[in-house]
Coordinates of C-alpha atoms in Angstrom, one line a residue:
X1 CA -16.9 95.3 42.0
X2 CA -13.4 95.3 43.8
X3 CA -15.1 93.3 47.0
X4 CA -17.5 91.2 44.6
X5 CA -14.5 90.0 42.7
X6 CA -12.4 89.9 46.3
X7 CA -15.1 87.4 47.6
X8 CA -15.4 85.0 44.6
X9 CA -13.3 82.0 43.7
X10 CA -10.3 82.0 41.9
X11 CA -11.0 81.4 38.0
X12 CA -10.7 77.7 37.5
X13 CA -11.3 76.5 41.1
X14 CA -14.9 75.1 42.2
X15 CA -16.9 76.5 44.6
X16 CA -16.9 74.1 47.9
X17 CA -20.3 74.0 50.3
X18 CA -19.5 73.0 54.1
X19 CA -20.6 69.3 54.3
X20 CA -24.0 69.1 56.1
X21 CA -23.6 67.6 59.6
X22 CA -25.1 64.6 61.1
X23 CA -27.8 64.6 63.6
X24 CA -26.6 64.6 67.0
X25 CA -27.0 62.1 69.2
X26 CA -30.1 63.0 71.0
X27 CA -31.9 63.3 67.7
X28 CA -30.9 59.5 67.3
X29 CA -31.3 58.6 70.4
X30 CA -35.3 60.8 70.0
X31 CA -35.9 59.2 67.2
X32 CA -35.2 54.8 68.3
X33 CA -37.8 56.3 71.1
X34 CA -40.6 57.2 69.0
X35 CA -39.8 54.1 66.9
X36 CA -39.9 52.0 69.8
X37 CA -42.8 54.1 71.7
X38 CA -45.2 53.1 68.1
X39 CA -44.1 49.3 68.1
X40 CA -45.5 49.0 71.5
X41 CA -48.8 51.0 70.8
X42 CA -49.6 48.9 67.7
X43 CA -48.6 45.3 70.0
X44 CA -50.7 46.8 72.9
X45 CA -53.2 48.9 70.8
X46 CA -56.1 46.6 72.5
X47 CA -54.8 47.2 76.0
X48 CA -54.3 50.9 75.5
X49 CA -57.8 51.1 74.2
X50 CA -59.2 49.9 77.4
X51 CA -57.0 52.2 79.4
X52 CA -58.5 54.9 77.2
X53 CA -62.1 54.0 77.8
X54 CA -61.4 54.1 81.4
X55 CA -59.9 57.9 81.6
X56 CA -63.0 58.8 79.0
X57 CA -65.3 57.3 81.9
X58 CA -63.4 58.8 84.3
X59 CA -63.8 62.3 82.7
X60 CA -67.2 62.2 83.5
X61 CA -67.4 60.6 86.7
X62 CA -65.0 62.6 88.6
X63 CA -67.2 65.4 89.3
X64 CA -69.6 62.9 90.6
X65 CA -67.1 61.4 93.1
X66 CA -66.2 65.0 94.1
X67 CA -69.6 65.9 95.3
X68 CA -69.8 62.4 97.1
X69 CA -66.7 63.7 98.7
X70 CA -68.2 67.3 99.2
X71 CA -71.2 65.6 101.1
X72 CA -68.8 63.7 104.0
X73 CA -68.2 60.8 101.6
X74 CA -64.7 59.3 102.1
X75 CA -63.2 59.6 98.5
X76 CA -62.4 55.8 98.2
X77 CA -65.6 55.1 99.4
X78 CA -67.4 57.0 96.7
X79 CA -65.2 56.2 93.8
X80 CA -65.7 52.7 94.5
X81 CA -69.9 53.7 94.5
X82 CA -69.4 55.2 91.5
X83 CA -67.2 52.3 89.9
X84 CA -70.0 49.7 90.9
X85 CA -72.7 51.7 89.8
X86 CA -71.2 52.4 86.2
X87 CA -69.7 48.6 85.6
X88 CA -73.9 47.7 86.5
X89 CA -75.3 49.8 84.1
X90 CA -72.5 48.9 81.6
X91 CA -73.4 45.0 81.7
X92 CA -77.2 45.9 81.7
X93 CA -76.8 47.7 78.9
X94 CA -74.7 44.9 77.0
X95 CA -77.1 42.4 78.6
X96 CA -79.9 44.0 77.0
X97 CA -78.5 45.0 73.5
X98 CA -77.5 41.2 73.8
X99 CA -81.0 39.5 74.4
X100 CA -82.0 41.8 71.4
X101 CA -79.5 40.4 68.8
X102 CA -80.0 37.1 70.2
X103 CA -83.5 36.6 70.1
X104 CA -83.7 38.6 66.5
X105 CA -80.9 36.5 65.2
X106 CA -83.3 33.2 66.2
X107 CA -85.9 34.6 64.7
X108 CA -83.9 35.1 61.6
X109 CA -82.6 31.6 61.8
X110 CA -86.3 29.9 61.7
X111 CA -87.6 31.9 59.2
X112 CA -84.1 31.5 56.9
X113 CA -86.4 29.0 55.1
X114 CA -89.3 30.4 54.3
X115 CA -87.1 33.7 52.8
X116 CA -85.0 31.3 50.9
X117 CA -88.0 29.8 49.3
X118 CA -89.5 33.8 48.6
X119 CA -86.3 34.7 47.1
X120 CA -86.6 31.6 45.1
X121 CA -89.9 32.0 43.8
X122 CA -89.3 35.6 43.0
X123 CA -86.1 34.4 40.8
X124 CA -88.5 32.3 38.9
X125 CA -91.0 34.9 38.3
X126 CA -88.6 37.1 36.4
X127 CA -88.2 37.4 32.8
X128 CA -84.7 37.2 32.6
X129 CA -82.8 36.2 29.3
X130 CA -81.8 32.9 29.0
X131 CA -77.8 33.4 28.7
X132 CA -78.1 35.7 32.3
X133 CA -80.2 33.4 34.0
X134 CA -77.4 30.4 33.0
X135 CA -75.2 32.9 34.3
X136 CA -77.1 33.6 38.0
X137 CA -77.3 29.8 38.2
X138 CA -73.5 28.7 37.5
X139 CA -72.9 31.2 40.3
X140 CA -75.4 30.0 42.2
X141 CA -74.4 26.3 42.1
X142 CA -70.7 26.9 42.4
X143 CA -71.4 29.1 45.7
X144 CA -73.3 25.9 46.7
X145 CA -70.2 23.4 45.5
X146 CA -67.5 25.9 47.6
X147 CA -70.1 25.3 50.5
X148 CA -70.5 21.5 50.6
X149 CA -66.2 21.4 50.5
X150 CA -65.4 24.0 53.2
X151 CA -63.4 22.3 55.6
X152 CA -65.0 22.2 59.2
X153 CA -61.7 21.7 60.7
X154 CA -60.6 25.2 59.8
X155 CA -64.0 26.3 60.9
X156 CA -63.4 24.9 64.3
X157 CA -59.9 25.4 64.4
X158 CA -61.1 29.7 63.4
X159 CA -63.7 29.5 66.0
X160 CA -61.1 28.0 68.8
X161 CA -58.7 30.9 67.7
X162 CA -61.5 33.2 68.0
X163 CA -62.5 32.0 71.5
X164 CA -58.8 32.3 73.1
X165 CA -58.5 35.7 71.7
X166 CA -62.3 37.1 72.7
X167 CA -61.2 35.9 76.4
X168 CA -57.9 37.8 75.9
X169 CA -60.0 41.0 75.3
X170 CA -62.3 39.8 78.2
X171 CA -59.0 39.8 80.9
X172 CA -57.8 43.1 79.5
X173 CA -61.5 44.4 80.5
X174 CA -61.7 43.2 83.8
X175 CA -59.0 45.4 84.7
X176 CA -60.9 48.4 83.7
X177 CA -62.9 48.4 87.6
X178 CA -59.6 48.9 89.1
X179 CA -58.0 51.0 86.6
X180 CA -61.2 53.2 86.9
X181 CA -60.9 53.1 91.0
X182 CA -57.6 54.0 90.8
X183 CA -58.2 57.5 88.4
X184 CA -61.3 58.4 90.6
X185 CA -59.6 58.0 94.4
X186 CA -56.2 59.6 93.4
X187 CA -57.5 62.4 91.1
X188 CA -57.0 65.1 93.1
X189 CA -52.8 64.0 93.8
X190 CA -52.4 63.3 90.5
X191 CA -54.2 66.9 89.0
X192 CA -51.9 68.7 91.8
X193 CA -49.0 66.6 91.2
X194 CA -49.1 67.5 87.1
X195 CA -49.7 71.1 88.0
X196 CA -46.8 71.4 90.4
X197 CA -44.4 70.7 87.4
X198 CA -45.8 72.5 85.2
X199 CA -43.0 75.5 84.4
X200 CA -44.2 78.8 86.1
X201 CA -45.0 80.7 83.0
X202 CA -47.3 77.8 81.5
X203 CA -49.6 77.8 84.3
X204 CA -52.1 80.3 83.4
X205 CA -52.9 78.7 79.9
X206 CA -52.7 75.0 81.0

């Protein structure tokens, strides 16, 4: 009891708590970082995405390049074999998937007609009540009114933004081929350069 009452405050004074510190500098300085490191991911989010499509191809053709190499193949030589050869089968295949949507979305276009005039004639052929089918129709015809006053200015004016911004993406892919060289010919520096720093007891697991 003699300690207990030896350790607590004086009757009528108020027990005072050490005023919590501030965060260091380095935690500010940390911390403006990641603020500054997630700005620039969300402004280049569509440039970063290319970059990451490009190590995910990379992943894959690297062992391929490596047994080019293994057969006498100079390493620049085969990643460059391997870049050509993947960039070919990526525009046949977006060639192809193209022609499809393409020639199904003519086909849709001529026969728009013809299904207007079925979905018509299968409106009329319902029983509906006479205060809903009023209702269908005032939606109908003010879908119809909204139509006839879009303004094709800001159509064009959409479509012209649309353009810039689709060749924006296309620059931004063209880099992939060199990007994807670059991964495949330095692989094996880069692998040994990362495992050279890595700190001696973290070698085994990484």
């Amino acid at each position: 009891m003699a300690e207990a009452s030896a350790g607590a405050a004086p009757a009528g004074e108020r027990a005072h708590f050490k005023s919590m510190a501030w965060p260091s500098g380095p935690f500010w300085i940390t911390l403006l970082l990641v603020i500054l490191g997630a700005v620039v991911f969300m402004l280049s989010a569509s440039a970063l995405f290319v970059f990451g499509v490009g190590v995910a191809i990379a992943f894959f053709l690297v062992p391929v390049v490596s047994w080019f190499e293994s057969k006498g193949l100079a390493r620049w030589v085969a990643a460059i074999i391997a870049v050509v050869v993947t960039i070919i089968v990526i525009v046949a295949i977006i060639g192809i998937v193209a022609l499809i949507v393409v020639d199904q979305g003519i086909a849709f276009i001529q026969n728009l007609p013809a299904i207007m005039t079925e979905i018509e004639s299968w409106y009329e052929s319902l029983d509906l009540p006479d205060w809903l089918r009023a209702g269908i129709d005032s939606i109908v015809a003010s879908i119809e009114d909204n139509l006839r006053a879009f303004d094709q200015g800001a159509l064009v004016a959409g479509l012209i933004g649309g353009f810039f911004s689709l060749l924006g993406g296309l620059f931004a892919w063209f880099l992939l081929p060199f990007f994807l060289f670059y991964l495949l010919k330095d692989q094996p520096s880069m692998s040994a350069n990362f495992y050279a720093r890595v700190p001696a007891p973290w070698k085994d697991d990484v």
